[in-house]
Amino acid sequence: MYSIRAAVGFLVLSLALAACTATGETSTADPFASYDRVQSGVGDAALLTGTLVLDQGCLYADSDGQRWLPVFPAAGTQWDATAQTLTVDGRTAALGKTVELGGGTAQAEIITSAPEGCDRSQIWLVVSVGT
């Protein structure tokens, strides 16, 4: 009797795991780093012009041979995995396209959420997005 329950339990667990991985995606997490913004549009006034790239589950901005980890405001930022676009406060930027990120350099401590393994050596705190 015990072996039948164990076999049924194993079968149920196997089916649940198969259902979770059937899409082929390894994660549903957003690929961008974020911070908790106090006020919209308030922050450093520098400009980083670069190309949005997705590398090993992390969204970066490549600019003049340097790779930056842009940190977007948590509220008002959305990733569309199907369209490969990022929308920040109603402004949309596409993966592989040039984007203008208003803001400035920051320390890693500002990050409240980020995918595992993102390179945090060069951080750009984003307060506005333009294309």
PDB file of C-alpha atoms in Angstrom:
ATOM      1  CA  MET A   1       0.000   0.000   0.000  1.00  0.00           C
ATOM      2  CA  TYR A   2       2.835   2.380   0.884  1.00  0.00           C
ATOM      3  CA  SER A   3       4.604   1.788  -2.432  1.00  0.00           C
ATOM      4  CA  ILE A   4       1.427   2.636  -4.369  1.00  0.00           C
ATOM      5  CA  ARG A   5       1.078   5.967  -2.518  1.00  0.00           C
ATOM      6  CA  ALA A   6       4.749   6.731  -3.112  1.00  0.00           C
ATOM      7  CA  ALA A   7       4.416   5.907  -6.814  1.00  0.00           C
ATOM      8  CA  VAL A   8       1.298   8.086  -7.157  1.00  0.00           C
ATOM      9  CA  GLY A   9       3.041  10.922  -5.299  1.00  0.00           C
ATOM     10  CA  PHE A  10       6.061  10.655  -7.574  1.00  0.00           C
ATOM     11  CA  LEU A  11       3.817  10.673 -10.658  1.00  0.00           C
ATOM     12  CA  VAL A  12       1.947  13.784  -9.489  1.00  0.00           C
ATOM     13  CA  LEU A  13       5.229  15.574  -8.739  1.00  0.00           C
ATOM     14  CA  SER A  14       6.647  14.596 -12.142  1.00  0.00           C
ATOM     15  CA  LEU A  15       3.553  15.889 -13.952  1.00  0.00           C
ATOM     16  CA  ALA A  16       3.672  19.175 -12.020  1.00  0.00           C
ATOM     17  CA  LEU A  17       7.332  19.694 -12.907  1.00  0.00           C
ATOM     18  CA  ALA A  18       6.680  18.866 -16.552  1.00  0.00           C
ATOM     19  CA  ALA A  19       3.848  21.394 -16.677  1.00  0.00           C
ATOM     20  CA  CYS A  20       6.065  24.097 -15.194  1.00  0.00           C
ATOM     21  CA  THR A  21       8.821  23.569 -17.760  1.00  0.00           C
ATOM     22  CA  ALA A  22       6.671  22.863 -20.834  1.00  0.00           C
ATOM     23  CA  THR A  23       7.010  26.427 -22.119  1.00  0.00           C
ATOM     24  CA  GLY A  24      10.778  26.091 -22.493  1.00  0.00           C
ATOM     25  CA  GLU A  25      11.368  29.292 -20.531  1.00  0.00           C
ATOM     26  CA  THR A  26      13.729  29.126 -17.603  1.00  0.00           C
ATOM     27  CA  SER A  27      12.267  32.103 -15.757  1.00  0.00           C
ATOM     28  CA  THR A  28       9.358  34.508 -15.906  1.00  0.00           C
ATOM     29  CA  ALA A  29      11.253  37.211 -14.009  1.00  0.00           C
ATOM     30  CA  ASP A  30      11.813  40.594 -15.603  1.00  0.00           C
ATOM     31  CA  PRO A  31      15.336  41.025 -17.017  1.00  0.00           C
ATOM     32  CA  PHE A  32      15.829  44.575 -15.744  1.00  0.00           C
ATOM     33  CA  ALA A  33      17.238  45.917 -12.490  1.00  0.00           C
ATOM     34  CA  SER A  34      15.052  48.349 -10.557  1.00  0.00           C
ATOM     35  CA  TYR A  35      15.001  50.789  -7.659  1.00  0.00           C
ATOM     36  CA  ASP A  36      12.290  52.433  -5.568  1.00  0.00           C
ATOM     37  CA  ARG A  37      11.814  55.951  -6.941  1.00  0.00           C
ATOM     38  CA  VAL A  38      10.685  58.695  -4.590  1.00  0.00           C
ATOM     39  CA  GLN A  39       9.584  61.206  -7.263  1.00  0.00           C
ATOM     40  CA  SER A  40       9.100  60.803 -11.008  1.00  0.00           C
ATOM     41  CA  GLY A  41      11.722  62.545 -13.177  1.00  0.00           C
ATOM     42  CA  VAL A  42      13.879  63.642 -10.246  1.00  0.00           C
ATOM     43  CA  GLY A  43      17.564  62.728 -10.342  1.00  0.00           C
ATOM     44  CA  ASP A  44      20.869  63.365 -12.056  1.00  0.00           C
ATOM     45  CA  ALA A  45      20.697  65.154 -15.393  1.00  0.00           C
ATOM     46  CA  ALA A  46      23.386  63.225 -17.287  1.00  0.00           C
ATOM     47  CA  LEU A  47      22.577  61.304 -20.483  1.00  0.00           C
ATOM     48  CA  LEU A  48      23.675  57.805 -21.495  1.00  0.00           C
ATOM     49  CA  THR A  49      23.054  56.954 -25.146  1.00  0.00           C
ATOM     50  CA  GLY A  50      23.398  53.280 -25.890  1.00  0.00           C
ATOM     51  CA  THR A  51      21.881  50.107 -27.273  1.00  0.00           C
ATOM     52  CA  LEU A  52      19.694  47.865 -25.143  1.00  0.00           C
ATOM     53  CA  VAL A  53      21.009  44.292 -25.063  1.00  0.00           C
ATOM     54  CA  LEU A  54      19.843  41.184 -23.269  1.00  0.00           C
ATOM     55  CA  ASP A  55      22.690  38.970 -22.059  1.00  0.00           C
ATOM     56  CA  GLN A  56      22.158  35.877 -19.898  1.00  0.00           C
ATOM     57  CA  GLY A  57      18.843  37.179 -18.580  1.00  0.00           C
ATOM     58  CA  CYS A  58      20.063  40.696 -17.763  1.00  0.00           C
ATOM     59  CA  LEU A  59      19.177  43.888 -19.610  1.00  0.00           C
ATOM     60  CA  TYR A  60      22.164  46.162 -20.277  1.00  0.00           C
ATOM     61  CA  ALA A  61      22.923  49.355 -22.193  1.00  0.00           C
ATOM     62  CA  ASP A  62      26.043  49.185 -24.382  1.00  0.00           C
ATOM     63  CA  SER A  63      27.583  52.596 -25.009  1.00  0.00           C
ATOM     64  CA  ASP A  64      30.948  53.466 -26.576  1.00  0.00           C
ATOM     65  CA  GLY A  65      32.441  50.066 -25.819  1.00  0.00           C
ATOM     66  CA  GLN A  66      31.203  49.999 -22.230  1.00  0.00           C
ATOM     67  CA  ARG A  67      28.420  47.897 -20.750  1.00  0.00           C
ATOM     68  CA  TRP A  68      26.156  49.531 -18.170  1.00  0.00           C
ATOM     69  CA  LEU A  69      23.530  47.970 -15.935  1.00  0.00           C
ATOM     70  CA  PRO A  70      20.668  50.459 -16.142  1.00  0.00           C
ATOM     71  CA  VAL A  71      18.529  50.501 -13.021  1.00  0.00           C
ATOM     72  CA  PHE A  72      14.964  51.538 -13.790  1.00  0.00           C
ATOM     73  CA  PRO A  73      12.264  52.832 -11.439  1.00  0.00           C
ATOM     74  CA  ALA A  74      10.263  49.840 -10.169  1.00  0.00           C
ATOM     75  CA  ALA A  75       6.961  51.693 -10.458  1.00  0.00           C
ATOM     76  CA  GLY A  76       6.135  52.507 -14.068  1.00  0.00           C
ATOM     77  CA  THR A  77       8.559  50.043 -15.726  1.00  0.00           C
ATOM     78  CA  GLN A  78       7.335  47.014 -17.672  1.00  0.00           C
ATOM     79  CA  TRP A  79       9.061  44.391 -19.828  1.00  0.00           C
ATOM     80  CA  ASP A  80       7.253  42.842 -22.803  1.00  0.00           C
ATOM     81  CA  ALA A  81       9.049  39.559 -23.503  1.00  0.00           C
ATOM     82  CA  THR A  82       7.116  38.928 -26.714  1.00  0.00           C
ATOM     83  CA  ALA A  83       7.864  42.321 -28.280  1.00  0.00           C
ATOM     84  CA  GLN A  84      11.297  42.564 -26.597  1.00  0.00           C
ATOM     85  CA  THR A  85      10.503  46.089 -25.394  1.00  0.00           C
ATOM     86  CA  LEU A  86      10.846  47.996 -22.154  1.00  0.00           C
ATOM     87  CA  THR A  87       8.328  50.668 -21.246  1.00  0.00           C
ATOM     88  CA  VAL A  88       9.224  53.280 -18.630  1.00  0.00           C
ATOM     89  CA  ASP A  89       6.610  55.867 -17.684  1.00  0.00           C
ATOM     90  CA  GLY A  90       4.841  55.351 -21.022  1.00  0.00           C
ATOM     91  CA  ARG A  91       8.020  55.628 -23.157  1.00  0.00           C
ATOM     92  CA  THR A  92       8.973  52.417 -24.993  1.00  0.00           C
ATOM     93  CA  ALA A  93      12.465  51.294 -25.969  1.00  0.00           C
ATOM     94  CA  ALA A  94      13.204  48.195 -28.062  1.00  0.00           C
ATOM     95  CA  LEU A  95      15.932  45.638 -27.597  1.00  0.00           C
ATOM     96  CA  GLY A  96      18.776  46.212 -30.076  1.00  0.00           C
ATOM     97  CA  LYS A  97      17.799  49.847 -30.663  1.00  0.00           C
ATOM     98  CA  THR A  98      19.449  53.051 -29.505  1.00  0.00           C
ATOM     99  CA  VAL A  99      17.990  54.525 -26.343  1.00  0.00           C
ATOM    100  CA  GLU A 100      18.677  57.667 -24.314  1.00  0.00           C
ATOM    101  CA  LEU A 101      18.738  57.114 -20.561  1.00  0.00           C
ATOM    102  CA  GLY A 102      18.578  60.249 -18.450  1.00  0.00           C
ATOM    103  CA  GLY A 103      20.087  59.840 -14.992  1.00  0.00           C
ATOM    104  CA  GLY A 104      23.563  59.206 -13.676  1.00  0.00           C
ATOM    105  CA  THR A 105      25.995  56.757 -12.158  1.00  0.00           C
ATOM    106  CA  ALA A 106      25.081  55.048  -8.904  1.00  0.00           C
ATOM    107  CA  GLN A 107      26.212  52.470  -6.380  1.00  0.00           C
ATOM    108  CA  ALA A 108      24.843  48.902  -6.299  1.00  0.00           C
ATOM    109  CA  GLU A 109      23.052  49.606  -3.005  1.00  0.00           C
ATOM    110  CA  ILE A 110      20.346  51.527  -4.927  1.00  0.00           C
ATOM    111  CA  ILE A 111      19.150  48.290  -6.569  1.00  0.00           C
ATOM    112  CA  THR A 112      16.050  46.791  -4.966  1.00  0.00           C
ATOM    113  CA  SER A 113      15.512  44.057  -7.571  1.00  0.00           C
ATOM    114  CA  ALA A 114      17.698  42.502 -10.281  1.00  0.00           C
ATOM    115  CA  PRO A 115      18.120  39.170 -12.026  1.00  0.00           C
ATOM    116  CA  GLU A 116      20.742  36.834 -10.580  1.00  0.00           C
ATOM    117  CA  GLY A 117      24.210  37.221 -12.011  1.00  0.00           C
ATOM    118  CA  CYS A 118      23.892  40.708 -13.532  1.00  0.00           C
ATOM    119  CA  ASP A 119      27.213  42.552 -13.747  1.00  0.00           C
ATOM    120  CA  ARG A 120      26.969  45.427 -11.256  1.00  0.00           C
ATOM    121  CA  SER A 121      30.369  46.960 -11.943  1.00  0.00           C
ATOM    122  CA  GLN A 122      28.917  49.952 -13.871  1.00  0.00           C
ATOM    123  CA  ILE A 123      25.475  51.093 -12.781  1.00  0.00           C
ATOM    124  CA  TRP A 124      23.335  53.766 -14.423  1.00  0.00           C
ATOM    125  CA  LEU A 125      20.387  55.070 -12.383  1.00  0.00           C
ATOM    126  CA  VAL A 126      17.632  55.840 -14.908  1.00  0.00           C
ATOM    127  CA  VAL A 127      15.186  58.685 -14.248  1.00  0.00           C
ATOM    128  CA  SER A 128      13.910  59.114 -17.826  1.00  0.00           C
ATOM    129  CA  VAL A 129      13.930  57.273 -21.144  1.00  0.00           C
ATOM    130  CA  GLY A 130      13.996  58.653 -24.684  1.00  0.00           C
ATOM    131  CA  THR A 131      14.554  57.134 -28.096  1.00  0.00           C
TER     132      THR A 131
END
